[in-house]
mmCIF file of C-alpha atoms in Angstrom:
data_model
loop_
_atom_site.group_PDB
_atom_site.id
_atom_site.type_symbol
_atom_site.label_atom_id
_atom_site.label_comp_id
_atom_site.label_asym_id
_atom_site.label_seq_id
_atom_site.Cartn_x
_atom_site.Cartn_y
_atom_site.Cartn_z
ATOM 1 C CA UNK A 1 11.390 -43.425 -35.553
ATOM 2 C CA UNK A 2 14.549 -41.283 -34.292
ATOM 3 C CA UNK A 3 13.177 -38.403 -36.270
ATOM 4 C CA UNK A 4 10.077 -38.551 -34.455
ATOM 5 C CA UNK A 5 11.855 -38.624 -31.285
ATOM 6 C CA UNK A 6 14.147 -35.467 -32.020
ATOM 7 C CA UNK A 7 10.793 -33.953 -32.966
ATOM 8 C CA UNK A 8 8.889 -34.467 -29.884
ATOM 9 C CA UNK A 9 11.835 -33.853 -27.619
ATOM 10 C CA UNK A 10 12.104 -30.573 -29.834
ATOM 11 C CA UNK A 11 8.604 -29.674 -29.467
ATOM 12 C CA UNK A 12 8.517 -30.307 -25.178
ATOM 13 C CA UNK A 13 11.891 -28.486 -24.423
ATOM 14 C CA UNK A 14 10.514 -25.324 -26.795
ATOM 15 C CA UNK A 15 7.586 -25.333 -24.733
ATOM 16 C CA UNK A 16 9.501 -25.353 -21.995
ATOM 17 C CA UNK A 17 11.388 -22.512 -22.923
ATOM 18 C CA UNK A 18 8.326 -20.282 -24.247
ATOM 19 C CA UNK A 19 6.570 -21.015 -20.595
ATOM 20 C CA UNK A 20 9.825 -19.354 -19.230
ATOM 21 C CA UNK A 21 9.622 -16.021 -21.775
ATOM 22 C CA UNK A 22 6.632 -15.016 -20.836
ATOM 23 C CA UNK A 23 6.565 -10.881 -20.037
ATOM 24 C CA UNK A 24 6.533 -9.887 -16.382
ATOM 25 C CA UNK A 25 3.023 -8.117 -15.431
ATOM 26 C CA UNK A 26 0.746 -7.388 -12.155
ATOM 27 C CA UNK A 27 -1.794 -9.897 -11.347
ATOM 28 C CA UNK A 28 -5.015 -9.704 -12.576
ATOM 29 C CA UNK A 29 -6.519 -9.067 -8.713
ATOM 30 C CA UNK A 30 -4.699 -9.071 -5.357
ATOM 31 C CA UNK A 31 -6.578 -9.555 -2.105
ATOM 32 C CA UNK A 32 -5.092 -9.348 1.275
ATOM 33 C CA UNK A 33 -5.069 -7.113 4.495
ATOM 34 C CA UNK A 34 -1.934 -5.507 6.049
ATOM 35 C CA UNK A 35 -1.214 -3.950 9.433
ATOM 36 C CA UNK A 36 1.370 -2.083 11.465
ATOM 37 C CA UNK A 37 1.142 -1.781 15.172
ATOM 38 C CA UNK A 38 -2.048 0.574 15.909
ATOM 39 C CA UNK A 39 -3.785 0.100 12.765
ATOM 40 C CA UNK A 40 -5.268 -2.751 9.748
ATOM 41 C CA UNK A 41 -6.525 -2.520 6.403
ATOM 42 C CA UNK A 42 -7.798 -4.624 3.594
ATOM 43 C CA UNK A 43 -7.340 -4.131 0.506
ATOM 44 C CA UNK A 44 -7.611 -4.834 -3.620
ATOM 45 C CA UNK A 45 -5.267 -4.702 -6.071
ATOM 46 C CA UNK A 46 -6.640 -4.342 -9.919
ATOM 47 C CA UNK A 47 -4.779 -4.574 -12.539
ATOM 48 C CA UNK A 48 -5.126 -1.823 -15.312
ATOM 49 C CA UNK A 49 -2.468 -2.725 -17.477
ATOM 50 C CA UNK A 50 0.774 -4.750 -17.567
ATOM 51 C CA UNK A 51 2.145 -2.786 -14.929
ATOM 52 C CA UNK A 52 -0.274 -0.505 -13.841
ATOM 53 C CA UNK A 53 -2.441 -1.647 -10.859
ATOM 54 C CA UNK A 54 -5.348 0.262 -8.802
ATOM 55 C CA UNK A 55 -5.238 -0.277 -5.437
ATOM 56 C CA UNK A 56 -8.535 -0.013 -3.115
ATOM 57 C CA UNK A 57 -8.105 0.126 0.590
ATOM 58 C CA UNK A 58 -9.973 0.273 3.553
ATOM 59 C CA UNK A 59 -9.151 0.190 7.230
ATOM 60 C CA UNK A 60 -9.072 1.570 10.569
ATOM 61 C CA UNK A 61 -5.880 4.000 11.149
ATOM 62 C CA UNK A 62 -5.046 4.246 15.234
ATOM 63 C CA UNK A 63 -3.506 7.073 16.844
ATOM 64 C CA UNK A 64 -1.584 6.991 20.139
ATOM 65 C CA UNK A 65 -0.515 10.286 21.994
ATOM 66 C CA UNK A 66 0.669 11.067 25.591
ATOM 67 C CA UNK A 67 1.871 14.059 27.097
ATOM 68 C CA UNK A 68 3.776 14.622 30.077
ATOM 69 C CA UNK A 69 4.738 17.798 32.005
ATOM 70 C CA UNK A 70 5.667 19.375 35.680
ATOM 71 C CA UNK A 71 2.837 21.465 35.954
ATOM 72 C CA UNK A 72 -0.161 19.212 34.371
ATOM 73 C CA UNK A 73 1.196 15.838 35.071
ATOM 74 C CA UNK A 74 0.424 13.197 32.127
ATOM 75 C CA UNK A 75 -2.235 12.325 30.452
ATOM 76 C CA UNK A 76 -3.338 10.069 27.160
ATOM 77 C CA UNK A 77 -5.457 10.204 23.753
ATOM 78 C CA UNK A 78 -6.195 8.066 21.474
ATOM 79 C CA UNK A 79 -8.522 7.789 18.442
ATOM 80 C CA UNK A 80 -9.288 5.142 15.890
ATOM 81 C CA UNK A 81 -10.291 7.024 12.675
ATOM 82 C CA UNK A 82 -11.814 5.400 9.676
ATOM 83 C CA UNK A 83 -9.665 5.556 6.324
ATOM 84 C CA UNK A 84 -10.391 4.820 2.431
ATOM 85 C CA UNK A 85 -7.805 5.307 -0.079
ATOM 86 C CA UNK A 86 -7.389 4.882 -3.872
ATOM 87 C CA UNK A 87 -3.699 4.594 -4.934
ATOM 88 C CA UNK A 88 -2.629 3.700 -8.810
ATOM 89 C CA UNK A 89 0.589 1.736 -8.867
ATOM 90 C CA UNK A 90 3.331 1.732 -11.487
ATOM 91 C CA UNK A 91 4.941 -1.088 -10.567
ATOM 92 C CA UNK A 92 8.537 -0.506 -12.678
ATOM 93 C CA UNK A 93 11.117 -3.042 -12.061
ATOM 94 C CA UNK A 94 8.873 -5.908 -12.922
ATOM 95 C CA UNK A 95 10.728 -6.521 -16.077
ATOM 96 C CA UNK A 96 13.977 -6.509 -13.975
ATOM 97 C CA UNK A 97 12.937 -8.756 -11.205
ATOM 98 C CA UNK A 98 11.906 -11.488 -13.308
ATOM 99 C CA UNK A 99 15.314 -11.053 -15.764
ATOM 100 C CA UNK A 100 17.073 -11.930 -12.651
ATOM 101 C CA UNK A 101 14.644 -14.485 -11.530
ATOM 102 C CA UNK A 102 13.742 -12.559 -8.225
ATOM 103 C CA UNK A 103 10.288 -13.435 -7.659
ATOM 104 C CA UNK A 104 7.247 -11.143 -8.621
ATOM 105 C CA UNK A 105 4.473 -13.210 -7.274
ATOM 106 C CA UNK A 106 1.354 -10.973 -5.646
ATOM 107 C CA UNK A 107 3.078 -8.005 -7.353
ATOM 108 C CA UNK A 108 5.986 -7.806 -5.642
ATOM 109 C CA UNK A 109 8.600 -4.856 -7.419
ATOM 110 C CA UNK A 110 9.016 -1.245 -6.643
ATOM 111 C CA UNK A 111 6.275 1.284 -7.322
ATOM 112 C CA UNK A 112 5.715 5.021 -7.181
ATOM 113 C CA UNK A 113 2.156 5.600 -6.926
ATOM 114 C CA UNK A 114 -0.515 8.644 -6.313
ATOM 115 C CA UNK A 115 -1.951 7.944 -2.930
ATOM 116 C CA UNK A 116 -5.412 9.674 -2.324
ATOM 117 C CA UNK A 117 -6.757 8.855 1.488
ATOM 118 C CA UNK A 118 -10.116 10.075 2.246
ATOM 119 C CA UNK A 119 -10.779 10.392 6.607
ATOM 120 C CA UNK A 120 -14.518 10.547 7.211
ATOM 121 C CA UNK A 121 -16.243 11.093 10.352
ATOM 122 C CA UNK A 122 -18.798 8.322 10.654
ATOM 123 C CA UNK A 123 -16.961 6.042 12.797
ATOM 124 C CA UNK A 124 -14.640 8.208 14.859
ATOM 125 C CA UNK A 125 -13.477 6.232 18.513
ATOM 126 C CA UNK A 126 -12.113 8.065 21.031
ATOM 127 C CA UNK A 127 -10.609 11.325 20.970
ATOM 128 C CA UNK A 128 -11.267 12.786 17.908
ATOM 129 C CA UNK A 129 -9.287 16.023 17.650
ATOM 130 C CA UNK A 130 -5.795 13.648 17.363
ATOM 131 C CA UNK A 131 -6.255 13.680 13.889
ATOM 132 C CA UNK A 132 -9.081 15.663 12.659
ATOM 133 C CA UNK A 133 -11.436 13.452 10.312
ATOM 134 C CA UNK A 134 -13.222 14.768 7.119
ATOM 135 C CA UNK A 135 -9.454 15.192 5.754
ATOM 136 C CA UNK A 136 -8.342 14.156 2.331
ATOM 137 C CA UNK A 137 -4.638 13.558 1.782
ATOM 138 C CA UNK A 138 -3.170 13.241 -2.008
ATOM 139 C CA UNK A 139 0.923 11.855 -1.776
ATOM 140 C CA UNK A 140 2.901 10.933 -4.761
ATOM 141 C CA UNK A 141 4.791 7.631 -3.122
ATOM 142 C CA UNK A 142 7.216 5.852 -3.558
ATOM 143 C CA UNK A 143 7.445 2.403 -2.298
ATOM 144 C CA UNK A 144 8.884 -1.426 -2.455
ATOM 145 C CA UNK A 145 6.483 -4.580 -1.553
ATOM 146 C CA UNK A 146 8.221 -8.141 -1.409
ATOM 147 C CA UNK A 147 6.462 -11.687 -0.584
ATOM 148 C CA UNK A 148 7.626 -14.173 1.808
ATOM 149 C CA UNK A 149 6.293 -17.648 1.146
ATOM 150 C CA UNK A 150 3.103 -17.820 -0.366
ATOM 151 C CA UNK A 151 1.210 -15.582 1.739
ATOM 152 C CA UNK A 152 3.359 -13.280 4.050
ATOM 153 C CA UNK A 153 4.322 -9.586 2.681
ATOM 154 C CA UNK A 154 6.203 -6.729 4.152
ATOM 155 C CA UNK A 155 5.601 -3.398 2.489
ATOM 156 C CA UNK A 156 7.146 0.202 3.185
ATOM 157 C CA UNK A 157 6.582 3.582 1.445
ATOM 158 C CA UNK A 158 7.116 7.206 1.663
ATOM 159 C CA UNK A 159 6.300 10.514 -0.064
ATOM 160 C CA UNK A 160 5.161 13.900 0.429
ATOM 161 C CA UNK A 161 1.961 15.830 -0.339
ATOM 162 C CA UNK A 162 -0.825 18.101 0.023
ATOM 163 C CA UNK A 163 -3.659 17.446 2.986
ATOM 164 C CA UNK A 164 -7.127 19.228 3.246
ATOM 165 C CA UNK A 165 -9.027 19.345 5.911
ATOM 166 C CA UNK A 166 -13.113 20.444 5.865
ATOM 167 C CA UNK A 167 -14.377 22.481 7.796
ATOM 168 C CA UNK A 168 -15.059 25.476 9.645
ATOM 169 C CA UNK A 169 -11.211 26.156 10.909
ATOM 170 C CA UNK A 170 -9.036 29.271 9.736
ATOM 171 C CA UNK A 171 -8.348 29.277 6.183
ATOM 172 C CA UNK A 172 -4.521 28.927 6.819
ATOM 173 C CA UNK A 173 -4.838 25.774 8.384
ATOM 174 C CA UNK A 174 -7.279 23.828 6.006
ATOM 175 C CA UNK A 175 -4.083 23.031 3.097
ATOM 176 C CA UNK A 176 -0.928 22.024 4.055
ATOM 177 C CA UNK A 177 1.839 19.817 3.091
ATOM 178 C CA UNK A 178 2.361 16.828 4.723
ATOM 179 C CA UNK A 179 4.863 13.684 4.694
ATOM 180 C CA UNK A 180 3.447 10.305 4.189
ATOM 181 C CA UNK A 181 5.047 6.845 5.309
ATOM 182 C CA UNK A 182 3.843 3.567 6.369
ATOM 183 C CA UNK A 183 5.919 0.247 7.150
ATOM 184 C CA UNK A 184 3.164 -2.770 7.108
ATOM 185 C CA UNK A 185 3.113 -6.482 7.611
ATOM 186 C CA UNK A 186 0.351 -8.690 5.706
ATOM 187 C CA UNK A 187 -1.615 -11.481 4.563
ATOM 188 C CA UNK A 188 -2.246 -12.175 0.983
ATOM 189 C CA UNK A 189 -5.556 -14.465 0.325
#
């Protein structure tokens, strides 16, 4: 009777333990939406491998500009520009997080990622010539997401790049580099 004891004690503290070792990887799919102050997205999160993800996104990017001088007096633009991107995420301190039992719930490490943001023209508000649409951006980022609760997020990135924009302008000012950052609050489903 003891021996059966020992052995069932035995077999629920080893299960225990084995539900603790498992290997630290993305979730299978993320939902959510995330904003800053002019603009909101939603997005998906795929994953692709244990700490790979693919990140689809969708949203409406707002632009804010105002101008001020003697001569002219002021004067304000603004433009809400449609946005798509496609961004594979390496998530790499995954492994780490969970060694030090930091939590890595809705995929929340460090990443460095290839961020590729297509700006079309279908749905241009406002003043359009802000930021020029038909533009595709490709940024190698770098970035940190963290969870707060079950739901909450707060994400920040930066990298730089190479934009293109389509069109009829001068050759010299279709390509150039650019510097990409964002700073986002959001909601995971």
């Amino acid at each position: 009777m003891k021996l059966k004891r020992i052995c069932m004690i035995g077999v629920v503290l080893s299960g225990c333990l084995l539900g603790y070792a498992q290997e630290a990887c993305v979730e299978r799919s993320v939902w959510g939406i995330q904003g800053d102050l002019l603009s909101v997205w939603g997005y998906n999160e795929s994953r692709l491998s244990d700490v790979v993800a693919l990140r689809c996104e969708a949203g409406l990017r707002g632009n804010f500009f105002y101008s001020y001088s003697n001569i002219f007096g002021g004067y304000s633009r603004y433009a809400i520009i449609p946005e798509l991107s496609v961004e594979p995420r390496w998530y790499y301190n995954l492994a780490w997080r969970q060694a030090k039992d930091r939590p890595t719930a809705h995929n929340s490490a460090n990443y460095f990622s290839l961020k590729t943001t297509f700006y079309p023209e279908w749905l241009v508000v406002g003043d359009a010539h802000i930021l020029p649409a038909n533009m595709l951006t490709v940024i190698p980022m770098w970035g940190i997401r963290r969870h707060y609760g079950t739901h909450f997020s707060l994400e920040a990135g930066a990298g730089a790049g190479y934009q293109h924009i389509f069109g009829q302008m001068n050759a010299w000012r279709r390509d150039k580099f650019v510097i990409g950052w964002h700073c986002r609050i959001g909601y995971t489903f």
